[in-house]
mmCIF file of N, CA and C in Angstrom:
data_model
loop_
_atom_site.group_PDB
_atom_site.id
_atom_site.type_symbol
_atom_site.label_atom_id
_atom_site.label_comp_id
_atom_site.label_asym_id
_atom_site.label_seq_id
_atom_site.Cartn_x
_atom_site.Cartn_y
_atom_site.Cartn_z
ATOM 1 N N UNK A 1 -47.058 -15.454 -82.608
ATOM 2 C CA UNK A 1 -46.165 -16.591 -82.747
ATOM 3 C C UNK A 1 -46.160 -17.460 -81.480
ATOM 4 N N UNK A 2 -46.329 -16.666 -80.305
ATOM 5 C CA UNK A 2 -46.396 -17.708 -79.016
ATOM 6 C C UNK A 2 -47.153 -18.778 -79.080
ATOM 7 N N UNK A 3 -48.367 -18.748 -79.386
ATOM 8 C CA UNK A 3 -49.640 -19.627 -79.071
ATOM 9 C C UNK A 3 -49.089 -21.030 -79.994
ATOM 10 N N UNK A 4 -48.330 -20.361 -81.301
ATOM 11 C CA UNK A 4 -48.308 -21.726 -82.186
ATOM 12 C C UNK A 4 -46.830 -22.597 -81.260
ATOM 13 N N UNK A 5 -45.896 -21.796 -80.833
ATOM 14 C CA UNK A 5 -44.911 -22.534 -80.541
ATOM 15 C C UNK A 5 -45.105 -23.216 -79.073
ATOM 16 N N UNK A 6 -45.863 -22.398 -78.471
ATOM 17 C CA UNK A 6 -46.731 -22.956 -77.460
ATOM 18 C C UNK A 6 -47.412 -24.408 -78.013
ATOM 19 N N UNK A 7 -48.384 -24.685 -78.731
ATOM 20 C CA UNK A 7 -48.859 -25.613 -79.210
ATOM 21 C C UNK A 7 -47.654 -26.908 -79.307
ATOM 22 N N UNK A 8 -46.784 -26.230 -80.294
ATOM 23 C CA UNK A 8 -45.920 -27.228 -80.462
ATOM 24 C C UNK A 8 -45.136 -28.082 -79.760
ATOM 25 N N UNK A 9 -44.408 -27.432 -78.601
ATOM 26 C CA UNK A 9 -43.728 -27.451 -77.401
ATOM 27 C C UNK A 9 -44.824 -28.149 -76.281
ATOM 28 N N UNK A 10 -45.964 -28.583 -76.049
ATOM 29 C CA UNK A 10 -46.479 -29.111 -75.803
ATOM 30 C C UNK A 10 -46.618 -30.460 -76.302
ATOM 31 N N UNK A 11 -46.842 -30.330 -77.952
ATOM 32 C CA UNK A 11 -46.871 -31.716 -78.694
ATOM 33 C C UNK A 11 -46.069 -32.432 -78.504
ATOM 34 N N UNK A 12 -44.589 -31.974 -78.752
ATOM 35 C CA UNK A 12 -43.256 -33.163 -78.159
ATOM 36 C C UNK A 12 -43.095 -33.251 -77.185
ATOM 37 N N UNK A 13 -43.378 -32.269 -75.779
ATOM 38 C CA UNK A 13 -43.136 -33.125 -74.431
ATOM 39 C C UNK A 13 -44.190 -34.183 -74.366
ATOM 40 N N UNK A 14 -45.343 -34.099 -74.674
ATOM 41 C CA UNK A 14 -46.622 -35.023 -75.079
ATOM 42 C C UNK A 14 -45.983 -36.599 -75.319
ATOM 43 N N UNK A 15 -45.459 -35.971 -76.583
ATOM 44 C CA UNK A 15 -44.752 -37.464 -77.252
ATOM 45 C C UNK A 15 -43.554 -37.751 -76.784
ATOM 46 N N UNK A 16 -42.730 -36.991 -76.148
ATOM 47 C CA UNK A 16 -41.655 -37.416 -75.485
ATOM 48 C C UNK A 16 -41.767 -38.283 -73.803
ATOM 49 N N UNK A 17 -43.107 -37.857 -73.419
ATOM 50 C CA UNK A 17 -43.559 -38.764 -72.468
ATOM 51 C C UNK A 17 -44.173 -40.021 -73.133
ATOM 52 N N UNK A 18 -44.727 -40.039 -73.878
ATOM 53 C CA UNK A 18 -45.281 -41.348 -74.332
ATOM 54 C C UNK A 18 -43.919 -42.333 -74.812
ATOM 55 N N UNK A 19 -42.977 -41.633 -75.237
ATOM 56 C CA UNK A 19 -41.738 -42.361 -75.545
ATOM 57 C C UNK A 19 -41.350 -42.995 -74.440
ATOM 58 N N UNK A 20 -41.214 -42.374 -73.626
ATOM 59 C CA UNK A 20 -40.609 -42.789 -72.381
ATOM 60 C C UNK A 20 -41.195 -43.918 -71.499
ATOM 61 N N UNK A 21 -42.330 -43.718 -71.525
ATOM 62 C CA UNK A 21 -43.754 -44.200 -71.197
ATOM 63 C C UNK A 21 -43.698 -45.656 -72.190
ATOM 64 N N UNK A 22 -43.373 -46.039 -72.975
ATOM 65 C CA UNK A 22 -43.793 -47.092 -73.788
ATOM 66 C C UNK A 22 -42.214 -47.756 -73.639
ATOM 67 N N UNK A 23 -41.052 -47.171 -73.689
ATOM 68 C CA UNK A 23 -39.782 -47.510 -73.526
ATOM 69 C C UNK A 23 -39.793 -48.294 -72.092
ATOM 70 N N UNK A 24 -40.256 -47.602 -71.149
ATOM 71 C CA UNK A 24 -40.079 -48.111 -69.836
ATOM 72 C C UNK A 24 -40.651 -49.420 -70.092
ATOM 73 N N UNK A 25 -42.201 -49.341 -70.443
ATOM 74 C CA UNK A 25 -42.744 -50.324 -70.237
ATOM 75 C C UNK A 25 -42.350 -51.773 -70.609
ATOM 76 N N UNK A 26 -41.806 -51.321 -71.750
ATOM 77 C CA UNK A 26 -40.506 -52.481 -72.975
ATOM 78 C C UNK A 26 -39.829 -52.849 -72.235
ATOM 79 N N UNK A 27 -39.021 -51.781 -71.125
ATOM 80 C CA UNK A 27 -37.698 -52.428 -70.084
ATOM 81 C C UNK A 27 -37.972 -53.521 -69.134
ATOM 82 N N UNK A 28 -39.387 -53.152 -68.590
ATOM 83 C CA UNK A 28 -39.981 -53.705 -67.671
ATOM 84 C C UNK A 28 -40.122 -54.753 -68.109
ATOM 85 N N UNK A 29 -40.391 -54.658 -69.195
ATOM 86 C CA UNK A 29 -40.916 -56.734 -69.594
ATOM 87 C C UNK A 29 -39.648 -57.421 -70.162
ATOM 88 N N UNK A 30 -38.624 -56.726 -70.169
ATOM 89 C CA UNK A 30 -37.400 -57.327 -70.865
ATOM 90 C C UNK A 30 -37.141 -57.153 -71.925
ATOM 91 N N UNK A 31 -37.977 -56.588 -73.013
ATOM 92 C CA UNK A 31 -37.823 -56.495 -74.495
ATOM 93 C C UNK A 31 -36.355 -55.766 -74.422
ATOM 94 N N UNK A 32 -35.846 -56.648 -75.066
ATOM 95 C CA UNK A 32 -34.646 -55.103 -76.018
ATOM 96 C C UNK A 32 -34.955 -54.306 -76.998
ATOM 97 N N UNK A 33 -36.630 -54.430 -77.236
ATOM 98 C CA UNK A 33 -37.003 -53.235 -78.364
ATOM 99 C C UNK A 33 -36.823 -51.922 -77.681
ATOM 100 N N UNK A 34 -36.776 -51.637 -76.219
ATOM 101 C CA UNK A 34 -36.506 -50.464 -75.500
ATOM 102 C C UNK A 34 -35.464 -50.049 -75.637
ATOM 103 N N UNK A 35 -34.389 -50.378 -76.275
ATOM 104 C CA UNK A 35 -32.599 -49.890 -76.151
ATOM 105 C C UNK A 35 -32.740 -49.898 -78.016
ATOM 106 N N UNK A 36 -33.850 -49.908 -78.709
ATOM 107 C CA UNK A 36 -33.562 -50.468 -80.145
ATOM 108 C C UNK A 36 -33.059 -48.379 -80.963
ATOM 109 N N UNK A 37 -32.078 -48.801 -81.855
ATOM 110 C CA UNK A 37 -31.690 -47.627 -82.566
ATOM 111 C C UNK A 37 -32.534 -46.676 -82.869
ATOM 112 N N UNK A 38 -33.886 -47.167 -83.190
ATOM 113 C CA UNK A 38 -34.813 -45.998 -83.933
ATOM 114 C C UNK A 38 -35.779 -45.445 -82.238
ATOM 115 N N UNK A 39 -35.706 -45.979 -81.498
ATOM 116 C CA UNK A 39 -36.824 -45.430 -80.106
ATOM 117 C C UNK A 39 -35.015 -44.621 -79.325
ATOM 118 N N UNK A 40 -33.779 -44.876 -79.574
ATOM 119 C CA UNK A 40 -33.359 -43.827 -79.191
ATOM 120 C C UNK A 40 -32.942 -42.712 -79.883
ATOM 121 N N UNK A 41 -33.307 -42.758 -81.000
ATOM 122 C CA UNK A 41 -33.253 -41.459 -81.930
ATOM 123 C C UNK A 41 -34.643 -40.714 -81.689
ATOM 124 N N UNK A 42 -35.542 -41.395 -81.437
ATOM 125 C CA UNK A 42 -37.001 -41.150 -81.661
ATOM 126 C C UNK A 42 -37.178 -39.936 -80.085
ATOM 127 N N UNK A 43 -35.981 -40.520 -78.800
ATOM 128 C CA UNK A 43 -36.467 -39.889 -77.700
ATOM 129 C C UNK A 43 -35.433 -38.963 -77.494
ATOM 130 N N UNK A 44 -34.175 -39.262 -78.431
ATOM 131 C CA UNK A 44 -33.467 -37.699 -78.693
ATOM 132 C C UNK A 44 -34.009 -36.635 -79.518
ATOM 133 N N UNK A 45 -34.656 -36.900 -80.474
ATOM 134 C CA UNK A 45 -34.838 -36.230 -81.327
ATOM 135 C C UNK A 45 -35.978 -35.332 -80.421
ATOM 136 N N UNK A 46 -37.075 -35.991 -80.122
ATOM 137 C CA UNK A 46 -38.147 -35.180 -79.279
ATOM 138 C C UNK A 46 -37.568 -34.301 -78.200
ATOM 139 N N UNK A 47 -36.322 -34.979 -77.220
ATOM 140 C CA UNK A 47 -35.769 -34.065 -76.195
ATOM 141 C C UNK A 47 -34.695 -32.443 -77.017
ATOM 142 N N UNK A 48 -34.522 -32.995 -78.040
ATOM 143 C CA UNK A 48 -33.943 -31.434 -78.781
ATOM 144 C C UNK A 48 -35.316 -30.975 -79.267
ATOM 145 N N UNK A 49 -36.299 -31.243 -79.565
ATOM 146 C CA UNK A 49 -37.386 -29.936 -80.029
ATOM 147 C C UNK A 49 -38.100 -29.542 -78.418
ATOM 148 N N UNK A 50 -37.967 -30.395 -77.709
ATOM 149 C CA UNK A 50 -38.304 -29.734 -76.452
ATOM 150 C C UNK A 50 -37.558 -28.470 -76.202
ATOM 151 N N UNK A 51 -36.211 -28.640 -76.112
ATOM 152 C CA UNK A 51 -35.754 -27.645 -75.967
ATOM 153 C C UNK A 51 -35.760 -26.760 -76.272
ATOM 154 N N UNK A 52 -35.272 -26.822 -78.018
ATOM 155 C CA UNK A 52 -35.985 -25.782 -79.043
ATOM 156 C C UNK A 52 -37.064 -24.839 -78.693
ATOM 157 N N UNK A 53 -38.213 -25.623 -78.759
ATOM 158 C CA UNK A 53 -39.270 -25.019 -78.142
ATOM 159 C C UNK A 53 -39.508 -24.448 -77.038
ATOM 160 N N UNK A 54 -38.673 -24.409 -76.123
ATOM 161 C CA UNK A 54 -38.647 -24.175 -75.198
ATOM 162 C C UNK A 54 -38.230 -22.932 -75.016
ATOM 163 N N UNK A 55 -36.894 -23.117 -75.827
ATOM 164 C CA UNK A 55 -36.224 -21.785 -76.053
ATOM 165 C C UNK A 55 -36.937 -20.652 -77.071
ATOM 166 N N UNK A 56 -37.424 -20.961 -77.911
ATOM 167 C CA UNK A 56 -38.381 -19.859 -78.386
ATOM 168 C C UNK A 56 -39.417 -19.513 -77.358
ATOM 169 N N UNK A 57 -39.935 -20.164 -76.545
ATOM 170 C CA UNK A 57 -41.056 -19.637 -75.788
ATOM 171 C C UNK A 57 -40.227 -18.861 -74.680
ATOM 172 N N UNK A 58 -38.931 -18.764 -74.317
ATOM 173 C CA UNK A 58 -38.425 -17.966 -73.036
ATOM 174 C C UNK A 58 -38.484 -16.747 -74.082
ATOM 175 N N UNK A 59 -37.521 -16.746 -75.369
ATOM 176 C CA UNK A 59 -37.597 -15.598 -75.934
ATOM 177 C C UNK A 59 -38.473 -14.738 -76.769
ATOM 178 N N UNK A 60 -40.077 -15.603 -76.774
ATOM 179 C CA UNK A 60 -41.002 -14.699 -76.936
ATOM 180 C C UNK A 60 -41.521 -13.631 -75.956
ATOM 181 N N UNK A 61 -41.470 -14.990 -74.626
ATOM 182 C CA UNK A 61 -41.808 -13.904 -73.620
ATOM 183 C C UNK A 61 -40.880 -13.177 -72.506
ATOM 184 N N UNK A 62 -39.605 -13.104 -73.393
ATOM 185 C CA UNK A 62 -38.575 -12.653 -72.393
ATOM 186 C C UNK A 62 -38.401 -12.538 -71.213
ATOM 187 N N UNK A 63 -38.269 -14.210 -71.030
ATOM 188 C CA UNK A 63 -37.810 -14.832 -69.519
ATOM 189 C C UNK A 63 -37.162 -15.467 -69.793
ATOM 190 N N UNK A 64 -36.296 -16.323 -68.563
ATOM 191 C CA UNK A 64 -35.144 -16.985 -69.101
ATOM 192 C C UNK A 64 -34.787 -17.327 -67.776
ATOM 193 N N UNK A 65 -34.470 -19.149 -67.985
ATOM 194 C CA UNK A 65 -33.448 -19.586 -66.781
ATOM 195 C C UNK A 65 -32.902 -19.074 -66.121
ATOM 196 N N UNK A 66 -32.238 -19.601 -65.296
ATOM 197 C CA UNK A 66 -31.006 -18.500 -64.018
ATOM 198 C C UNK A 66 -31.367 -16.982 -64.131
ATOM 199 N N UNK A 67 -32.483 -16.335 -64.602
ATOM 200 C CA UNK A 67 -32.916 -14.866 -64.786
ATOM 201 C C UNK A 67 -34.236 -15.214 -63.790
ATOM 202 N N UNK A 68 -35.148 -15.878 -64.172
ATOM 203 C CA UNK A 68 -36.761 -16.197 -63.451
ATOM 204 C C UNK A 68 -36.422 -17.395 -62.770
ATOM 205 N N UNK A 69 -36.921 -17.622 -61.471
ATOM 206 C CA UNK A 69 -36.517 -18.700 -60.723
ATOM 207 C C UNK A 69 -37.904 -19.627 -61.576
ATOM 208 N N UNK A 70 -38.973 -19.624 -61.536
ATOM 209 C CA UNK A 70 -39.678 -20.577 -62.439
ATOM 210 C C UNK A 70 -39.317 -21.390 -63.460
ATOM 211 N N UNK A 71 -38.636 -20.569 -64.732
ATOM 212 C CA UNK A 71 -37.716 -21.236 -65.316
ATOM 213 C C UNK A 71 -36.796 -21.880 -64.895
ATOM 214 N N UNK A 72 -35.935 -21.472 -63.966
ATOM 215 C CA UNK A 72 -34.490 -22.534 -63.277
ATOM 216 C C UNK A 72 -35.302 -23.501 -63.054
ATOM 217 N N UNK A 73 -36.483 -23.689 -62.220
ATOM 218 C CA UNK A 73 -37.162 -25.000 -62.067
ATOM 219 C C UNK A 73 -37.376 -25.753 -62.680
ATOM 220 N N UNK A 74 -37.996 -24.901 -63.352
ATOM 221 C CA UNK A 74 -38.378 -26.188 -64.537
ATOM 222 C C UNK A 74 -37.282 -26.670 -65.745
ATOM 223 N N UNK A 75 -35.962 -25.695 -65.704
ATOM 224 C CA UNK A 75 -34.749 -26.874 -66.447
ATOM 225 C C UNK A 75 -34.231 -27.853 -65.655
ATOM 226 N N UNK A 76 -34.157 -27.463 -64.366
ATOM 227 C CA UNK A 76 -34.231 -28.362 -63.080
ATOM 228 C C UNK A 76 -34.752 -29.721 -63.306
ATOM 229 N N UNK A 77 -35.935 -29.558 -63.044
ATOM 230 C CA UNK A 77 -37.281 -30.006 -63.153
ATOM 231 C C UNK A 77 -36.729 -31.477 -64.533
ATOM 232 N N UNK A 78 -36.299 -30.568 -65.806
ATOM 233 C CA UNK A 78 -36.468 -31.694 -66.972
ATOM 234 C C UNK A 78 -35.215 -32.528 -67.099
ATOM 235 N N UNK A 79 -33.801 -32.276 -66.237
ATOM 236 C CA UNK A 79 -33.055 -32.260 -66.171
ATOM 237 C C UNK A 79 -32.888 -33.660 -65.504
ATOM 238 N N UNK A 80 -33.901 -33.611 -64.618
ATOM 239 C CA UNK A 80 -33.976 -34.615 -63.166
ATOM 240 C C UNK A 80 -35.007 -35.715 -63.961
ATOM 241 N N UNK A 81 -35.987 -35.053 -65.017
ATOM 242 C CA UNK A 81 -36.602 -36.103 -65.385
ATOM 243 C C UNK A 81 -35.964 -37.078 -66.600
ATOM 244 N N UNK A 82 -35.230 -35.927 -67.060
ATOM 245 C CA UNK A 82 -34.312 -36.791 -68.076
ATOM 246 C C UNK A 82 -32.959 -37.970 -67.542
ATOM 247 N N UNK A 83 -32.143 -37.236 -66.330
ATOM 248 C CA UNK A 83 -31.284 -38.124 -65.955
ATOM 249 C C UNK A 83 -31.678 -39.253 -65.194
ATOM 250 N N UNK A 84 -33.009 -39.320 -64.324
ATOM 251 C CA UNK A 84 -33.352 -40.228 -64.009
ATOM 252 C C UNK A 84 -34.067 -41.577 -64.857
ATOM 253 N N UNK A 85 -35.066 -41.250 -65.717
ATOM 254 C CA UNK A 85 -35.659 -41.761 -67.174
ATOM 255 C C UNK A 85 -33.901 -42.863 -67.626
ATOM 256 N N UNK A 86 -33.013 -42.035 -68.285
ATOM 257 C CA UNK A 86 -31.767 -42.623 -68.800
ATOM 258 C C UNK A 86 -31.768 -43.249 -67.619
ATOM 259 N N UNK A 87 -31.316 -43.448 -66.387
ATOM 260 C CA UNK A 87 -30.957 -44.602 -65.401
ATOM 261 C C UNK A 87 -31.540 -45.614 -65.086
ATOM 262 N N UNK A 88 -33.172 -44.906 -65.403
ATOM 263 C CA UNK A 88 -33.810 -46.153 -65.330
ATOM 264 C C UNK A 88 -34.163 -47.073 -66.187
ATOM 265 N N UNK A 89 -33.642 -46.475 -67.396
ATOM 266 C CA UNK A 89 -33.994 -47.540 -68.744
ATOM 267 C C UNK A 89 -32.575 -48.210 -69.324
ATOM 268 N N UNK A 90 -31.181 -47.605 -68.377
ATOM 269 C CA UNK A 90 -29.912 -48.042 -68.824
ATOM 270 C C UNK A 90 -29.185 -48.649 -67.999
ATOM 271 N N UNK A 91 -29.074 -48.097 -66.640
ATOM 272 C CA UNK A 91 -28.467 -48.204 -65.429
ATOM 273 C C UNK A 91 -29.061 -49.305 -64.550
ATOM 274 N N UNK A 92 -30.201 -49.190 -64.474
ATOM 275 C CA UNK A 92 -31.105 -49.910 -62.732
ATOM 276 C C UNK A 92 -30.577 -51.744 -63.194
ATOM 277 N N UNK A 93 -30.216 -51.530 -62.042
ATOM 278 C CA UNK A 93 -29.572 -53.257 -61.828
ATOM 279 C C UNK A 93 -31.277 -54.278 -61.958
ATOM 280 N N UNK A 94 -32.069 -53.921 -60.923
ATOM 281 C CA UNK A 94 -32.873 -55.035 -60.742
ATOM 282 C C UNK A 94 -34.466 -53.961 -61.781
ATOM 283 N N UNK A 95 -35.340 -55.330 -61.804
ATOM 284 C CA UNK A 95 -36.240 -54.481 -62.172
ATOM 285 C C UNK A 95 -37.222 -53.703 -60.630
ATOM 286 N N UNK A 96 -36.659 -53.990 -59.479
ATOM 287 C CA UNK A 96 -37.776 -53.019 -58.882
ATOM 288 C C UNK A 96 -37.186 -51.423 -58.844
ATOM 289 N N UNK A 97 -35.925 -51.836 -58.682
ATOM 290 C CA UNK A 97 -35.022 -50.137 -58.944
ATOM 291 C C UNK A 97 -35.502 -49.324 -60.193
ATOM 292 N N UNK A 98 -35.659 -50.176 -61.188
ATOM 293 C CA UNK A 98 -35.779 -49.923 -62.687
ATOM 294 C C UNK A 98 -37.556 -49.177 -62.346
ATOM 295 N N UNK A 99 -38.003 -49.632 -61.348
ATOM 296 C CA UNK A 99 -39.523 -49.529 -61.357
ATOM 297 C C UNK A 99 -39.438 -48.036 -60.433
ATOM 298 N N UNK A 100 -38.738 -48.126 -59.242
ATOM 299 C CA UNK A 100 -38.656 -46.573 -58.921
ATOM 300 C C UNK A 100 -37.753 -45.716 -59.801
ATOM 301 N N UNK A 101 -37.046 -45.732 -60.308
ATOM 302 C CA UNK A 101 -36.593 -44.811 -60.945
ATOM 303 C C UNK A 101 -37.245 -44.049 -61.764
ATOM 304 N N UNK A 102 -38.194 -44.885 -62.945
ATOM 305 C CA UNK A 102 -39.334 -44.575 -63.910
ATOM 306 C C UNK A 102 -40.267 -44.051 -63.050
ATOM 307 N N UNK A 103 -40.500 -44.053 -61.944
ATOM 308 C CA UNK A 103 -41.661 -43.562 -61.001
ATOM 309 C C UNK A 103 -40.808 -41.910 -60.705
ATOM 310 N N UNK A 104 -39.761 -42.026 -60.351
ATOM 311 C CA UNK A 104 -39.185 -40.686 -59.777
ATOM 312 C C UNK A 104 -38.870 -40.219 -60.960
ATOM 313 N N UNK A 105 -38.622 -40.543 -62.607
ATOM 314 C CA UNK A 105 -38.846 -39.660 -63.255
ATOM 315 C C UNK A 105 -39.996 -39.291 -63.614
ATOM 316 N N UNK A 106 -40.911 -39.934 -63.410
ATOM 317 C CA UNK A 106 -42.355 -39.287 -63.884
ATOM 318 C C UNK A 106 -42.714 -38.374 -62.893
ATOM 319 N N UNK A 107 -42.370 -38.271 -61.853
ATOM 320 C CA UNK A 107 -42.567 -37.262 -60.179
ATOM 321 C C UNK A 107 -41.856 -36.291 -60.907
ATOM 322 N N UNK A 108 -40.689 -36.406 -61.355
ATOM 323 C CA UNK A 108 -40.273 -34.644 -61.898
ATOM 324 C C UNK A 108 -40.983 -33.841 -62.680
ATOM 325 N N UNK A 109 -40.840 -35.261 -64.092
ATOM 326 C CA UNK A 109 -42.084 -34.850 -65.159
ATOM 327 C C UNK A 109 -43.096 -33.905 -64.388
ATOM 328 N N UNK A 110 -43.821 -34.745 -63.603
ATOM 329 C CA UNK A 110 -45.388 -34.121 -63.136
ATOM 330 C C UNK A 110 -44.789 -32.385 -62.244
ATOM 331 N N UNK A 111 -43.821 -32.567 -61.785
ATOM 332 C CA UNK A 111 -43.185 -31.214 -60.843
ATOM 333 C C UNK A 111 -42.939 -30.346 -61.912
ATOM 334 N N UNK A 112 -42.260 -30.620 -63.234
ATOM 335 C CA UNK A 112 -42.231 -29.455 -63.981
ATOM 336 C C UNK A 112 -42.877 -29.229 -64.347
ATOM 337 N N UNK A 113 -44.146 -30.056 -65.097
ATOM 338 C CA UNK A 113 -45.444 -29.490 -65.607
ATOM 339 C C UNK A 113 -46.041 -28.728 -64.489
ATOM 340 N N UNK A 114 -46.076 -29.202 -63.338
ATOM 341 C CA UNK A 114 -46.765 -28.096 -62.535
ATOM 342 C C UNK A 114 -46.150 -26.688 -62.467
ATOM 343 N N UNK A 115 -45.049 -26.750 -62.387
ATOM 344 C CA UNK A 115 -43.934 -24.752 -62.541
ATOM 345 C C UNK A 115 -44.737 -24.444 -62.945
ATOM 346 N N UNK A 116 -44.492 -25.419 -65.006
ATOM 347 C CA UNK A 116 -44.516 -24.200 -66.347
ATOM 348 C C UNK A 116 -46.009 -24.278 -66.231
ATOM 349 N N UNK A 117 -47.177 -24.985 -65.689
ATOM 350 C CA UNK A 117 -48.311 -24.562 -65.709
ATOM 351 C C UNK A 117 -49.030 -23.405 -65.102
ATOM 352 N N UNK A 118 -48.074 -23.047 -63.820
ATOM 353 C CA UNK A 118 -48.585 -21.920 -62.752
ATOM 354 C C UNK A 118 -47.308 -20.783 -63.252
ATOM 355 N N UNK A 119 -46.727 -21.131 -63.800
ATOM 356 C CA UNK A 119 -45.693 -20.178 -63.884
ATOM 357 C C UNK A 119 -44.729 -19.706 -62.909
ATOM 358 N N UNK A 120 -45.304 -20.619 -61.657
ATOM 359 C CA UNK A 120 -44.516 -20.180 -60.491
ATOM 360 C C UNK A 120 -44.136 -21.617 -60.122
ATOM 361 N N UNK A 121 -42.676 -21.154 -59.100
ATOM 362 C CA UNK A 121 -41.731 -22.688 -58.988
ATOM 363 C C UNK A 121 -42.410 -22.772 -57.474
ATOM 364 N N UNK A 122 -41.611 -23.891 -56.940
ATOM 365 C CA UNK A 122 -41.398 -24.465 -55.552
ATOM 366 C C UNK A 122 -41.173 -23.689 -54.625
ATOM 367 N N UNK A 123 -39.607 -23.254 -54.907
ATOM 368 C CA UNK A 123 -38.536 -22.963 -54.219
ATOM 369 C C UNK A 123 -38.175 -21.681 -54.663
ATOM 370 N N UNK A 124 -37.988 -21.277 -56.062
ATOM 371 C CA UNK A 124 -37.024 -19.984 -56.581
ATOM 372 C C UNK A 124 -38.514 -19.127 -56.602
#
């Protein structure tokens, strides 16, 4: 069962970056198609099967947040990429703020993929 939920859990952070990734880009140019009803259902909906998935893969391989410091990282890790992402597509006053913010969430992005790729964190 790992390998498939593995698969899967890959597919929506996949597409949950491209969401984000195409949203920003919308902000950046001014569109309000970036704030539109169906792209924020579209990047909730992907951030709950992340999780989902996520959570079946700790309890296939019985590990688990605040238990494995790797894991703490990397909820860390999505936590920082998610609250920053929301600030920068809701919050950032100007667009160059709007431009680091989307940059420092993609720096987490890339920090948690690196954890859950080595399996080992930073810090914990």
């Amino acid at each position: 069962m790992y390998p498939i939920i593995l698969k899967v859990h890959l597919a929506v952070v996949a597409i949950s970056l491209v969401i984000f990734l195409g949203r920003s880009l919308l902000a950046l140019a001014g569109s309000a198609k970036a704030g539109h009803p169906l792209a924020l259902k579209g990047a909730g909906a992907m951030l709950l099967l992340v999780l989902l998935s996520a959570a079946g893969l700790c309890v296939s391989i019985g590990q688990y947040p605040f238990v494995d410091g790797w894991l703490t990282e990397k909820l860390i890790g999505l936590v920082a990429y998610v609250a920053l992402g929301i600030i920068s597509l809701k919050r950032a006053g100007s667009k160059p703020v709007q431009l680091v913010l989307a940059a420092a969430a993609l720096a987490a992005f890339a920090a948690t993929f690196t954890v859950a790729r080595q399996h080992a964190g930073f810090l914990l």
